Short mmCIF file of C-alpha atoms in Angstrom, two decimals:
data_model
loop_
_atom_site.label_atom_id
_atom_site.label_comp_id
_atom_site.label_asym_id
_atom_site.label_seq_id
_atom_site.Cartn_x
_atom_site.Cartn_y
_atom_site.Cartn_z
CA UNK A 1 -6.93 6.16 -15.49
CA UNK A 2 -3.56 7.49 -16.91
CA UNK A 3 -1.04 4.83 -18.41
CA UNK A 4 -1.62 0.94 -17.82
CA UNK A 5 1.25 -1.56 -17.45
CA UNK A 6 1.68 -4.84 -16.96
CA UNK A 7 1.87 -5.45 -12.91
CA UNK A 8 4.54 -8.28 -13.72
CA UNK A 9 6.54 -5.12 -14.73
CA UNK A 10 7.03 -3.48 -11.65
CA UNK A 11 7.83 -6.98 -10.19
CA UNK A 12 9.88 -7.85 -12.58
CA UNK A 13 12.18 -4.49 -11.82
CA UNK A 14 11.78 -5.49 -8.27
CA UNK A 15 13.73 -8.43 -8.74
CA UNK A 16 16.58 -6.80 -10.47
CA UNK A 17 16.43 -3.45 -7.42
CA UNK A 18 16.64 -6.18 -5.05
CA UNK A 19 19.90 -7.95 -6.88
CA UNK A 20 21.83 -4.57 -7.03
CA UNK A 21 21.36 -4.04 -3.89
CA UNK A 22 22.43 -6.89 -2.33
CA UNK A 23 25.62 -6.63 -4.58
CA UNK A 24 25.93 -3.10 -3.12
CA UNK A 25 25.92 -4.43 0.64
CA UNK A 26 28.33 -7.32 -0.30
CA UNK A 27 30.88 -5.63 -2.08
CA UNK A 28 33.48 -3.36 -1.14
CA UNK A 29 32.76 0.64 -1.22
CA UNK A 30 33.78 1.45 -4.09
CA UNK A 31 31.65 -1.07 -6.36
CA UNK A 32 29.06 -0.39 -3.72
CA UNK A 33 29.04 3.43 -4.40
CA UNK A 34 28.80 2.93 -8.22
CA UNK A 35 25.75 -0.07 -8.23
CA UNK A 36 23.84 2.16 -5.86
CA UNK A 37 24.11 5.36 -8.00
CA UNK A 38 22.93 3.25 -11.02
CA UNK A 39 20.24 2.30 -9.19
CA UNK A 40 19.55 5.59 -8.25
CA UNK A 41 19.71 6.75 -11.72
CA UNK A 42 17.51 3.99 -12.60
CA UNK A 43 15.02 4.97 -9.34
CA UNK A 44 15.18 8.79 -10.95
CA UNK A 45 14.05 7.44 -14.54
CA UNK A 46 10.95 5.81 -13.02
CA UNK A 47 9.75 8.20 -10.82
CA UNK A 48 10.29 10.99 -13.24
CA UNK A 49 9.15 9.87 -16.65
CA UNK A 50 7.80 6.63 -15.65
CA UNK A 51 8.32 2.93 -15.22
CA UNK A 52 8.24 2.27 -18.46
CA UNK A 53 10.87 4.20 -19.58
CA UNK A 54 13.79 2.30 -17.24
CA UNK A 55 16.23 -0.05 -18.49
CA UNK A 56 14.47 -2.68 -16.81
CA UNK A 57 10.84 -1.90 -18.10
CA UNK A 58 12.43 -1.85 -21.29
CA UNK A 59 14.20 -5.56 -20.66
CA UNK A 60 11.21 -6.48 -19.67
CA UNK A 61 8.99 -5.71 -22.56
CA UNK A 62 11.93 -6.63 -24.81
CA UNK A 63 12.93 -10.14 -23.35
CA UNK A 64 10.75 -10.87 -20.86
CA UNK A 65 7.00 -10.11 -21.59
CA UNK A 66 7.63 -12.37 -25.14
CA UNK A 67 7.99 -15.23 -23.26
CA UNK A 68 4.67 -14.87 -20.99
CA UNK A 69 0.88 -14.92 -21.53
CA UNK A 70 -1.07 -11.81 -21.68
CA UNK A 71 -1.88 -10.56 -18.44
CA UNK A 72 -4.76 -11.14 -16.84
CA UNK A 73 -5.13 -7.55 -16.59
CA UNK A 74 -3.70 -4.63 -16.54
CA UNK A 75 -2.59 -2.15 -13.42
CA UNK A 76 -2.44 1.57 -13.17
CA UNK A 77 1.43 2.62 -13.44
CA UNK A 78 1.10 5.62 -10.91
CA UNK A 79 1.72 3.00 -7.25
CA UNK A 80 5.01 1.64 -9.11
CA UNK A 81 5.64 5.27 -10.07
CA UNK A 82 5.37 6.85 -6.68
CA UNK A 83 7.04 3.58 -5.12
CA UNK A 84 10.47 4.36 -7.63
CA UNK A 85 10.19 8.07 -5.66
CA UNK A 86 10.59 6.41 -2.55
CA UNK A 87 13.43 4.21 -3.61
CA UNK A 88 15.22 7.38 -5.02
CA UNK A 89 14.61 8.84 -1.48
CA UNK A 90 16.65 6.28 0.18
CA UNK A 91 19.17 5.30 -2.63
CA UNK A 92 20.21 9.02 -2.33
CA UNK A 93 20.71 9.04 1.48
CA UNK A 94 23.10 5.93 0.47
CA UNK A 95 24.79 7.47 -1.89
CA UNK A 96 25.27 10.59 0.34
CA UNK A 97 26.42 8.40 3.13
CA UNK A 98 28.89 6.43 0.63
CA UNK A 99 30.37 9.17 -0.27
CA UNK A 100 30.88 11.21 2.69
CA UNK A 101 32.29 8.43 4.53
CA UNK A 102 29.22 6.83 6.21
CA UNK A 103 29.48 3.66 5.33
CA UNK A 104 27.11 2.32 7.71
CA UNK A 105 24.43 4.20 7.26
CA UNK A 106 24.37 4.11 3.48
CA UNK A 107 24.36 0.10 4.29
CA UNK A 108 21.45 0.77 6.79
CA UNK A 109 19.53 2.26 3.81
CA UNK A 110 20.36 0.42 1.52
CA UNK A 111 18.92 -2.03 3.85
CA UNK A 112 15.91 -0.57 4.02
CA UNK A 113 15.37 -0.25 0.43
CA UNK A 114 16.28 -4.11 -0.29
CA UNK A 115 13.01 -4.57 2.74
CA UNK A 116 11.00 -2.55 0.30
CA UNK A 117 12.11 -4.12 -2.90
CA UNK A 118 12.02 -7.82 -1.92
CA UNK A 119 8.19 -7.31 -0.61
CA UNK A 120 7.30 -6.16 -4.22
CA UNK A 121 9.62 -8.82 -6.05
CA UNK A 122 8.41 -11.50 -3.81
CA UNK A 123 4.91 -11.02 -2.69
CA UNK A 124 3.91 -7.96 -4.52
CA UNK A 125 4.19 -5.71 -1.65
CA UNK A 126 4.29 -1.87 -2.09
CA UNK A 127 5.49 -0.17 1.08
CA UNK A 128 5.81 2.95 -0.15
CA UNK A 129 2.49 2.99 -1.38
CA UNK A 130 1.10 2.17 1.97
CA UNK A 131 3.18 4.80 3.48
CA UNK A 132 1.66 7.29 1.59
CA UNK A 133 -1.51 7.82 4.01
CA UNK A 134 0.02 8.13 7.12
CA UNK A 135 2.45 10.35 5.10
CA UNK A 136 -0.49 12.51 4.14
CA UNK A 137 -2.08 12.41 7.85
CA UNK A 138 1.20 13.79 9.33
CA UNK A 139 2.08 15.99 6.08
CA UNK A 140 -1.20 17.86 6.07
CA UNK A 141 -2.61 19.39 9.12
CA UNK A 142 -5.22 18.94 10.78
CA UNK A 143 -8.02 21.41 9.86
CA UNK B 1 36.27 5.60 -0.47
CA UNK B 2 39.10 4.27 1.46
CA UNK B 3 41.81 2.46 0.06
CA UNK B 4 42.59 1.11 3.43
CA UNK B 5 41.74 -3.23 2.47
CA UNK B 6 41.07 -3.98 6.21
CA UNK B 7 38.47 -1.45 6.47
CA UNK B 8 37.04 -2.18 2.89
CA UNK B 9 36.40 -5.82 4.40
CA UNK B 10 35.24 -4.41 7.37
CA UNK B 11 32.40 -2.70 5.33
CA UNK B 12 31.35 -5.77 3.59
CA UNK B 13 30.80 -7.86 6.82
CA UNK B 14 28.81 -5.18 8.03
CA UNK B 15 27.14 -5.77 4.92
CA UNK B 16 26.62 -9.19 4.90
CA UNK B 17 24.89 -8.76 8.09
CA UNK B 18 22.46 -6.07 7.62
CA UNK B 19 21.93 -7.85 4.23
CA UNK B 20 20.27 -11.05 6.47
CA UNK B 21 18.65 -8.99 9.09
CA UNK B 22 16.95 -7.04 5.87
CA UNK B 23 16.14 -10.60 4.42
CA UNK B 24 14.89 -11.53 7.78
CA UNK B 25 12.92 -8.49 8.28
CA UNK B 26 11.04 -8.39 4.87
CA UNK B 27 10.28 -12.33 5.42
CA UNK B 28 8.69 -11.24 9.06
CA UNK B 29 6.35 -8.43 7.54
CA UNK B 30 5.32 -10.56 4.64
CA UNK B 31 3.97 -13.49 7.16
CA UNK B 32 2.61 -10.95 9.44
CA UNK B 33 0.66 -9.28 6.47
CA UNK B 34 -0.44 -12.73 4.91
CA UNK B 35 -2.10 -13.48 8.64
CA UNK B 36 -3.38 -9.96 9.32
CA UNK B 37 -4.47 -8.73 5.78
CA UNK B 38 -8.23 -8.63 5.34
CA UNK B 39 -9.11 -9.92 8.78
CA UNK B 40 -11.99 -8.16 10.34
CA UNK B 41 -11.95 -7.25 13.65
CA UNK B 42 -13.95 -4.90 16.26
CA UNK B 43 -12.37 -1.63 17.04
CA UNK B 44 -15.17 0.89 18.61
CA UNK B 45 -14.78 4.07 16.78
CA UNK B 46 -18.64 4.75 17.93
CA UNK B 47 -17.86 4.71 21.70
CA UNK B 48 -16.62 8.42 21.14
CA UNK B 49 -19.40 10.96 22.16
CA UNK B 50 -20.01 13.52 18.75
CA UNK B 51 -22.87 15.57 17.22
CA UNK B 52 -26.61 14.34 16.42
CA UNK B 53 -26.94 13.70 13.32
CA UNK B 54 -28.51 10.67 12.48
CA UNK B 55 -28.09 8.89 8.63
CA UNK B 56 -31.52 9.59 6.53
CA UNK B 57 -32.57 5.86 5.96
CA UNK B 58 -31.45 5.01 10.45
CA UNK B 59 -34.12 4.11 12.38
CA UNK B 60 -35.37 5.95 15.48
CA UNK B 61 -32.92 4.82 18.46
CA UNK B 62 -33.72 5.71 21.85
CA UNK B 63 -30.06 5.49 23.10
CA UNK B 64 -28.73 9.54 23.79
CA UNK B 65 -27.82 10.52 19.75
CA UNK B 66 -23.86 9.90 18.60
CA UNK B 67 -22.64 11.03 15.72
CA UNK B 68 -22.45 7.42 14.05
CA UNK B 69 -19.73 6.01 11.74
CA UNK B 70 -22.32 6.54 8.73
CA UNK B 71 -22.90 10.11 9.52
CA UNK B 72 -19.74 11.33 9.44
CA UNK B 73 -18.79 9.45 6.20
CA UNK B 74 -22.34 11.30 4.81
CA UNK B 75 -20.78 14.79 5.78
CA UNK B 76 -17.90 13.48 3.70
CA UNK B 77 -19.98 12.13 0.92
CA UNK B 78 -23.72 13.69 1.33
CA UNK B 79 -24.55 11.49 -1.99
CA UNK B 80 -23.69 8.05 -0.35
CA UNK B 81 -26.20 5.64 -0.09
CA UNK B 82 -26.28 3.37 3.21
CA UNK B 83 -27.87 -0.23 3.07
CA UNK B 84 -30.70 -1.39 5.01
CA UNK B 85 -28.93 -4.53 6.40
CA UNK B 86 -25.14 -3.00 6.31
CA UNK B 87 -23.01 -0.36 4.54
CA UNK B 88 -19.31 -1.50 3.13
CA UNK B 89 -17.42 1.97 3.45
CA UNK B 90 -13.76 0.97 1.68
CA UNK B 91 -11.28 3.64 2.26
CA UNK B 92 -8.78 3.62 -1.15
CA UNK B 93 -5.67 5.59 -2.52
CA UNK B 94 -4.41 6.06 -6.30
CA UNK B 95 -1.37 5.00 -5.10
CA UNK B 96 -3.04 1.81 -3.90
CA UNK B 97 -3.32 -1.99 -6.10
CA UNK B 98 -4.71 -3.83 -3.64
CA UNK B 99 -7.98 -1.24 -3.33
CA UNK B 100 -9.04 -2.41 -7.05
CA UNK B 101 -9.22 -5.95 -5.77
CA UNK B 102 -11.02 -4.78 -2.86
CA UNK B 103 -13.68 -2.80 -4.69
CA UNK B 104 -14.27 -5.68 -7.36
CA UNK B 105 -15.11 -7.67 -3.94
CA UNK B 106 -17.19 -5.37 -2.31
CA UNK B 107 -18.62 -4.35 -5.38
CA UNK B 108 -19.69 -8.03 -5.38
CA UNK B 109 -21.23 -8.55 -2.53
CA UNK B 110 -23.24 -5.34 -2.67
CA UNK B 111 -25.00 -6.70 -5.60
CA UNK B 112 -25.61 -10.25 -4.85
CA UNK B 113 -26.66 -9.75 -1.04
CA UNK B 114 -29.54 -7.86 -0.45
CA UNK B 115 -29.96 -4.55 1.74
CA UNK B 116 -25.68 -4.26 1.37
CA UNK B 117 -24.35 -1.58 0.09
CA UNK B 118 -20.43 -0.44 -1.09
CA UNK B 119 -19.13 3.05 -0.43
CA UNK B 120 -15.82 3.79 -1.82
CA UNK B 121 -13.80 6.98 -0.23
CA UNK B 122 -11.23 8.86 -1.74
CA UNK B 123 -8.73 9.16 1.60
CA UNK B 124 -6.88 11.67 0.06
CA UNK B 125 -9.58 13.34 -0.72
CA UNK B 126 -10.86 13.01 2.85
CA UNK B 127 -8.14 13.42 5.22
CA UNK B 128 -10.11 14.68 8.28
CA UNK B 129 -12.65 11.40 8.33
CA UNK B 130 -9.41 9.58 7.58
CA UNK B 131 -8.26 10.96 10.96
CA UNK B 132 -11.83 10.71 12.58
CA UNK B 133 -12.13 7.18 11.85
CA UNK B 134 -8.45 6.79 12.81
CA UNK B 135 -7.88 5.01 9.26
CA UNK B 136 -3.86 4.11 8.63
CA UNK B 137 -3.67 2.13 5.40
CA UNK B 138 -5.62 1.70 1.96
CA UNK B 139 -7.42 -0.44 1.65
CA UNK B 140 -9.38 -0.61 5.17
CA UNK B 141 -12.97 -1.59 4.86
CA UNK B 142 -15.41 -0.77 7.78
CA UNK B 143 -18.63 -2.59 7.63
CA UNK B 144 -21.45 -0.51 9.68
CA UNK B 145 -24.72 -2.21 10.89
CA UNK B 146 -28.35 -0.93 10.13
CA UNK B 147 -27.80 2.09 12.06
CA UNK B 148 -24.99 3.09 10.53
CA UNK B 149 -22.48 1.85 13.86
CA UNK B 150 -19.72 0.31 13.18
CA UNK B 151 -19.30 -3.00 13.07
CA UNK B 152 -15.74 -4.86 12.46
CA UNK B 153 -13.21 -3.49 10.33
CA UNK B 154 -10.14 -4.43 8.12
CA UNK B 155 -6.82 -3.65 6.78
CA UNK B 156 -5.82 -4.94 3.47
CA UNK B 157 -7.80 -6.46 0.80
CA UNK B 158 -10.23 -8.81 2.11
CA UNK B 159 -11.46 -11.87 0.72
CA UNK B 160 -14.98 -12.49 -0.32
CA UNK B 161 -15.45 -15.10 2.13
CA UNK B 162 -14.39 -12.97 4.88
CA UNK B 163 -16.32 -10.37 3.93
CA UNK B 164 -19.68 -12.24 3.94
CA UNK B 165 -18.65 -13.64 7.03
CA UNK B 166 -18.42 -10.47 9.17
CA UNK B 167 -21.65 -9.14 7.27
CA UNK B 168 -24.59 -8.93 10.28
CA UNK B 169 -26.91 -11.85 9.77
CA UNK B 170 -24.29 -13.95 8.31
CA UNK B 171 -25.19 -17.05 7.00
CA UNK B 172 -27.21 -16.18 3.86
#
């Protein structure tokens, strides 16, 4: 078992994912563009050095977690890891698409990823966790 | 970015609506996965015709040999230890939350009904019984009969009620 976090954490930053994004898809391009390469940044943070270390892990230890009980226990930070990976994935295909002109299909993945991040926020959902099989059975061959 | 204002308003209506259809799609999935999540059901994995190669602890069948659901997770795991009355064989990820809830179940029922035991499988780890066993999500649980032959099976972390329900002989 590597790090362990608090799984109201990841839920937490969830919440706040699935705000920005819905900003991004009701504001004009512009705005849009810079809210979804924050969140990108933010997506980059967490899948590279952890979920801790985001602005929102730290808000949440900071202003949140004060105000709670203790967990009732503690969850391994590597699903919430790999899950910020797969939110980088599509945040940059909207950014790409935002910038290049393709509005719509920066929308349709930012879309997506506001699917995947109001499963976690509400019901603790982690899609890209549960894509991660299947990825592996069409990834790696057959032997 | 275009400065054009029709076009920016254009963008947010499109927006708006793929911001409800998203809404609308993640509220879909979530009831779908509340109904189908831990729900065990037959699928029939040991209809397929394979190699003899029966689990140490089966007893003798007369039926032509298949390579049972509990012999090909003992060429994946040759230390595994099947139960006389039924084997729990829970595939899980790392990248997986709900497979710790699922093996604190299991784990649970193992010990306090007798002749049950819980096998835990690494599906990374094992990728081609993954495939065999045509598994597509951690956690899925299989529960095999005496003989090692597959049973009922579930996606998603069961509950320990629906667990001792689908167990053979239920009602203990």
């Amino acid at each position: 078992m590597t790090d362990a976090i608090d799984p109201r954490g990841p839920r937490f930053t969830a919440t706040v994912t699935t705000v920005v994004f819905a900003a991004a898809l009701l504001t004009p391009t512009p705005i849009a563009t810079v809210l979804v390469a924050v969140q990108a940044l933010c997506f980059a943070v967490g899948a590279g050095r952890g979920v801790q270390h985001t602005p929102t892990g730290w808000a949440f230890r900071r202003f949140v977690r004060p105000r709670l009980t203790p967990p009732a226990e503690l969850e391994d930070a590597r699903p919430p890891r790999f899950a910020q990976a797969v939110g980088l994935g599509f945040t940059v295909v909207a950014l790409a698409g935002y910038l290049t002109g393709a509005v719509v299909v920066a929308q349709v993945a930012v879309g997506l990823a506001l699917v995947a991040a109001v499963l976690n926020a509400a019901v603790g959902f982690c899609l890209g966790c549960e894509m991660y099989l299947l990825g592996l059975r069409i990834a790696r061959p057959a032997r | 970015m275009r400065p054009d204002r029709s076009s920016l308003t254009g963008d947010v209506t499109t927006g708006t609506v793929i911001l409800l259809a998203a809404l609308l799609l993640a509220a879909g999935f979530a009831l779908h996965r509340r109904r189908v999540d831990g729900r065990f059901a037959a699928t029939g994995t040991d209809a397929e015709p394979g190699r003899t190669e029966p689990g140490r602890t089966e007893p003798a069948r007369t039926e032509p040999a298949q390579a049972t659901v509990w012999a090909r997770v003992q060429d994946a795991l040759p230390s595994a230890e099947p139960g006389e009355r039924a084997t729990l064989v829970q595939f899980s990820s790392a990248f997986c939350a709900p497979c710790r809830t699922t093996r604190v179940v299991l784990d649970e029922v193992a010990r306090r009904e007798d002749g049950v035991e819980h096998v835990e499988v690494d599906a990374e780890q094992h990728l081609d019984l993954v495939r065999a066993l045509d598994v597509r999500r951690t956690p899925t649980t299989l529960i095999l009969d005496a003989a090692g032959r597959e049973i009922v099976r579930a996606a998603g972390a069961p509950q320990r009620h629906q667990v001792l329900a689908a167990l053979p002989g239920a009602s203990a």
